[in-house]
Amino acid sequence: MAESSPTSEAKKLKMASIRDRLKPDTLLKISFDNDGDDKNEQAPRFLVAYWSIRGLGAPLRAMLHAAQVNHEVALYDLTEAPDGDSGFEMKSYAADKKWLREEYNGFMNLPFLVDSSSNLVIAQTNAIFNHLGRELNMMGNKEDVAEQAKIDEMLCEVMDLRNKLIQFSYHSDGSKGEALELWNRAKAHFHKFEAHLAKQYPDYFQKMQSKEENGPKKKTSEQAKEGIAHLIPGSFTAPDFHLWEMLDQYEGLCRTFGIPLWAKEGKEQTTAVNFQSRPDVKPEDRIFPYLEEFRNSFMMLPELANYADSYLHKEIPLNNCMAKFASCYQDFRQYQRGQEAPWRAKGVVEIRYKKV
């Protein structure tokens, strides 16, 4: 067996030192059991870092959960500046960013990913999506060039959808009028994904209705697997995670401002309906039935159950504290200066899950 070169060993040591030097406000050490054999438990290969919000970090964290690999999540707090200053400060990230940019990556930004196996520190969201997708086998069929290109297209399309919501959240007056303008601009992206899913799952609703038993029933995780749970049927791909996150955020926006999303009228205009448990609701009466089914199926997959019930999904806000929309995790409300922020400064937290 060939020995590692001094240069290779030096790189490994340098990469290993990152975890000791990083000083985030919260560090989650997430592991998945190895049939109770702690001796063979793998050290975390990946560390993903972002603000202590969902934002761009959420779909990357969900990817790592779905892959059920041991990993770490670093969260940096954005907090009010000292009394008399109306601004905000990012002391922890500013300190770490300086040496990371100088020593590891000149493009350093949040989010960033540390991959200790590949000796890489990667910045920029879609670069991280692509790297994790390749390493976790979530970028489609490697031999299918057209499928690979489609996955890249969808990553970019979701980012366009996300950027419109960010413009509203951080650079508008937060009014219903501005929210309506946003929705009118965002709908085109919804229609594109709706058409894509309809093509990927032909005759899906006709087949589903033919399988229905008498009376309503609750969808199970096994039924979710058979539903519209992926943008490429049958397997996780990187854009699945970002699209689901944006559907969840836009649903919150529409519910907050009373904007019809899933139906033009009725009580469930802004609540995605589970068609299997609601035979009285017909897909043809809904605006985006394929996206609605994806919205309900994806996070019910067994690989995502832990994430769906976690602090990372339920107990941190969508946006940072200066945002007009969803800067507080409760009911998409706006953060008020000086209020309690229980999602900040958690220190080191170890979390262990059972593999499914």
XYZ file of C-alpha atoms in Angstrom, residues 6-256:
251
model
C 3.988 14.613 3.330
C 1.898 17.115 1.377
C -1.208 14.922 1.674
C -0.684 14.453 5.416
C -0.163 18.181 5.882
C -3.472 18.864 4.108
C -5.279 16.397 6.342
C -3.840 17.988 9.470
C -4.756 21.440 8.223
C -8.322 20.336 7.487
C -8.616 18.632 10.872
C -7.639 21.874 12.592
C -10.653 23.719 11.149
C -13.117 22.123 13.545
C -10.968 23.098 16.518
C -10.624 26.684 15.337
C -14.220 27.408 14.359
C -16.171 29.298 17.019
C -19.845 29.305 15.958
C -22.528 30.332 18.417
C -24.125 26.890 18.127
C -22.564 23.615 17.022
C -24.781 20.577 16.498
C -22.980 17.235 16.377
C -25.411 14.917 14.618
C -24.804 11.180 14.414
C -26.754 8.154 13.233
C -26.407 4.877 15.072
C -24.346 2.056 13.657
C -26.371 -0.885 14.987
C -25.218 -0.034 18.477
C -21.530 -0.513 17.590
C -19.887 2.670 18.852
C -16.393 1.359 18.050
C -17.111 1.491 14.329
C -18.882 4.842 14.388
C -17.537 7.091 11.663
C -16.187 10.525 12.446
C -18.239 13.283 10.796
C -17.001 13.943 7.283
C -19.059 17.068 6.628
C -19.597 20.311 8.496
C -22.116 22.764 7.047
C -22.185 26.349 8.349
C -24.751 29.113 7.996
C -26.589 31.744 10.011
C -28.839 30.534 12.856
C -31.840 30.645 10.522
C -33.324 28.255 7.972
C -32.550 30.280 4.842
C -30.062 28.679 2.472
C -28.821 26.386 5.225
C -32.062 24.437 5.614
C -31.992 22.381 2.393
C -28.291 21.556 2.853
C -28.935 20.344 6.409
C -31.910 18.319 5.185
C -29.717 16.643 2.538
C -27.273 15.451 5.172
C -30.134 14.194 7.349
C -31.652 12.291 4.427
C -28.285 10.692 3.646
C -28.057 9.647 7.323
C -24.370 10.477 7.540
C -22.701 11.760 10.675
C -22.150 15.493 10.308
C -21.893 18.794 12.122
C -23.962 21.948 11.766
C -22.409 25.298 12.684
C -24.779 28.204 13.313
C -23.689 31.842 13.505
C -25.869 34.428 15.225
C -26.643 37.875 13.881
C -27.435 40.056 16.905
C -28.316 43.638 17.771
C -25.400 46.046 17.977
C -24.725 47.655 21.390
C -27.144 50.215 22.836
C -27.446 53.358 20.789
C -26.695 51.614 17.494
C -29.630 50.529 15.315
C -27.537 48.036 13.355
C -26.599 44.398 13.814
C -23.328 42.569 14.305
C -21.887 39.146 13.482
C -18.895 38.808 15.802
C -18.490 35.038 15.643
C -18.732 34.744 11.876
C -16.587 37.830 11.233
C -13.789 36.292 13.293
C -13.970 32.926 11.561
C -14.439 34.368 8.088
C -11.139 36.255 8.278
C -8.864 33.248 8.694
C -11.014 30.959 6.540
C -10.747 33.394 3.638
C -7.022 33.894 4.109
C -6.075 30.245 4.570
C -8.729 28.092 2.889
C -11.004 29.792 0.375
C -10.828 33.291 -1.081
C -14.533 33.075 -1.969
C -15.532 32.423 1.656
C -19.163 33.182 2.415
C -22.141 31.649 4.180
C -23.104 28.920 3.671
C -19.830 27.014 3.564
C -19.086 23.294 3.684
C -16.076 21.524 5.156
C -15.434 18.127 3.574
C -12.631 16.496 5.529
C -12.386 13.499 3.169
C -11.854 15.621 0.068
C -9.793 18.264 1.906
C -12.136 20.983 0.679
C -13.772 24.087 2.057
C -16.544 25.063 -0.369
C -18.569 28.282 -0.425
C -21.604 29.324 -2.512
C -24.870 27.453 -2.191
C -25.205 25.739 -5.566
C -21.540 24.681 -5.475
C -22.289 22.980 -2.142
C -25.487 21.416 -3.517
C -23.539 19.995 -6.435
C -20.701 18.674 -4.292
C -22.992 17.064 -1.713
C -25.170 15.743 -4.528
C -22.208 13.996 -6.125
C -20.800 12.662 -2.855
C -24.158 11.501 -1.452
C -25.437 10.120 -4.776
C -28.111 12.796 -5.066
C -27.354 14.165 -8.521
C -29.233 11.631 -10.624
C -27.878 9.032 -13.028
C -24.177 9.728 -13.617
C -24.427 8.229 -17.105
C -27.428 10.358 -18.124
C -26.129 13.721 -19.304
C -29.621 15.075 -19.948
C -30.754 14.194 -16.416
C -27.655 15.802 -14.911
C -28.324 18.971 -16.894
C -31.979 18.995 -15.796
C -30.927 18.773 -12.146
C -28.568 21.737 -12.608
C -31.377 23.695 -14.285
C -33.758 22.996 -11.427
C -31.205 24.096 -8.830
C -30.907 27.418 -10.655
C -34.685 27.733 -11.062
C -35.299 27.254 -7.342
C -32.625 29.839 -6.579
C -34.481 32.340 -8.782
C -37.653 31.577 -6.838
C -35.829 31.994 -3.548
C -34.243 35.309 -4.530
C -37.662 36.837 -5.218
C -38.790 35.969 -1.692
C -35.552 37.349 -0.245
C -36.113 40.635 -2.072
C -39.530 40.917 -0.406
C -38.326 39.796 3.020
C -35.371 42.167 3.291
C -36.002 45.006 0.838
C -39.740 45.776 0.943
C -42.064 47.430 3.415
C -43.493 43.999 4.305
C -47.024 44.973 3.268
C -49.702 42.793 1.673
C -49.448 44.896 -1.488
C -45.753 44.059 -1.810
C -46.486 40.404 -0.999
C -49.039 40.274 -3.832
C -46.506 41.777 -6.232
C -44.003 39.117 -5.168
C -46.525 36.323 -5.702
C -47.395 37.589 -9.161
C -43.704 37.434 -10.075
C -43.122 34.054 -8.410
C -46.029 32.148 -9.970
C -44.146 31.546 -13.206
C -41.649 29.347 -11.340
C -44.471 27.364 -9.729
C -45.988 26.721 -13.158
C -42.641 25.466 -14.482
C -42.217 22.948 -11.671
C -45.866 21.917 -11.914
C -45.400 21.118 -15.609
C -42.178 19.217 -14.887
C -43.840 17.027 -12.254
C -46.871 16.374 -14.457
C -44.490 15.071 -17.122
C -42.532 12.956 -14.627
C -45.672 11.410 -13.096
C -48.141 10.926 -15.977
C -51.682 9.910 -14.996
C -50.633 10.004 -11.334
C -53.952 11.214 -9.943
C -56.019 8.844 -12.067
C -53.933 5.929 -10.775
C -54.175 7.171 -7.195
C -57.954 7.456 -7.345
C -58.240 3.932 -8.715
C -56.373 2.621 -5.629
C -58.419 4.533 -3.076
C -60.388 2.541 -0.564
C -63.688 3.730 0.832
C -63.366 6.513 3.365
C -60.521 8.864 4.206
C -57.112 7.642 5.326
C -53.910 9.218 6.574
C -50.897 9.008 4.310
C -48.071 6.852 5.679
C -44.362 7.191 5.000
C -44.543 4.120 2.774
C -47.339 5.719 0.742
C -45.265 8.902 0.535
C -42.530 6.884 -1.197
C -45.030 5.887 -3.858
C -46.298 9.432 -4.267
C -44.815 12.530 -5.895
C -41.894 12.641 -3.498
C -39.054 13.545 -5.871
C -38.397 15.760 -8.870
C -36.716 12.763 -10.509
C -38.950 9.784 -9.631
C -37.502 7.236 -7.256
C -34.470 9.022 -5.852
C -33.341 12.052 -3.882
C -31.737 14.831 -5.889
C -30.337 18.127 -4.617
C -33.136 20.378 -5.951
C -35.750 18.307 -4.061
C -34.567 19.818 -0.812
C -34.448 23.439 -1.904
C -37.787 23.261 -3.707
C -39.534 21.769 -0.655
C -38.070 24.480 1.563
C -39.325 27.210 -0.778
C -42.804 25.674 -0.994
C -42.935 25.682 2.796
C -41.824 29.324 2.933
C -44.203 30.511 0.211
C -47.068 28.693 1.904
C -46.233 30.624 5.063
C -46.163 33.881 3.100
C -49.534 33.218 1.457
C -51.115 32.172 4.747
C -49.802 35.308 6.465
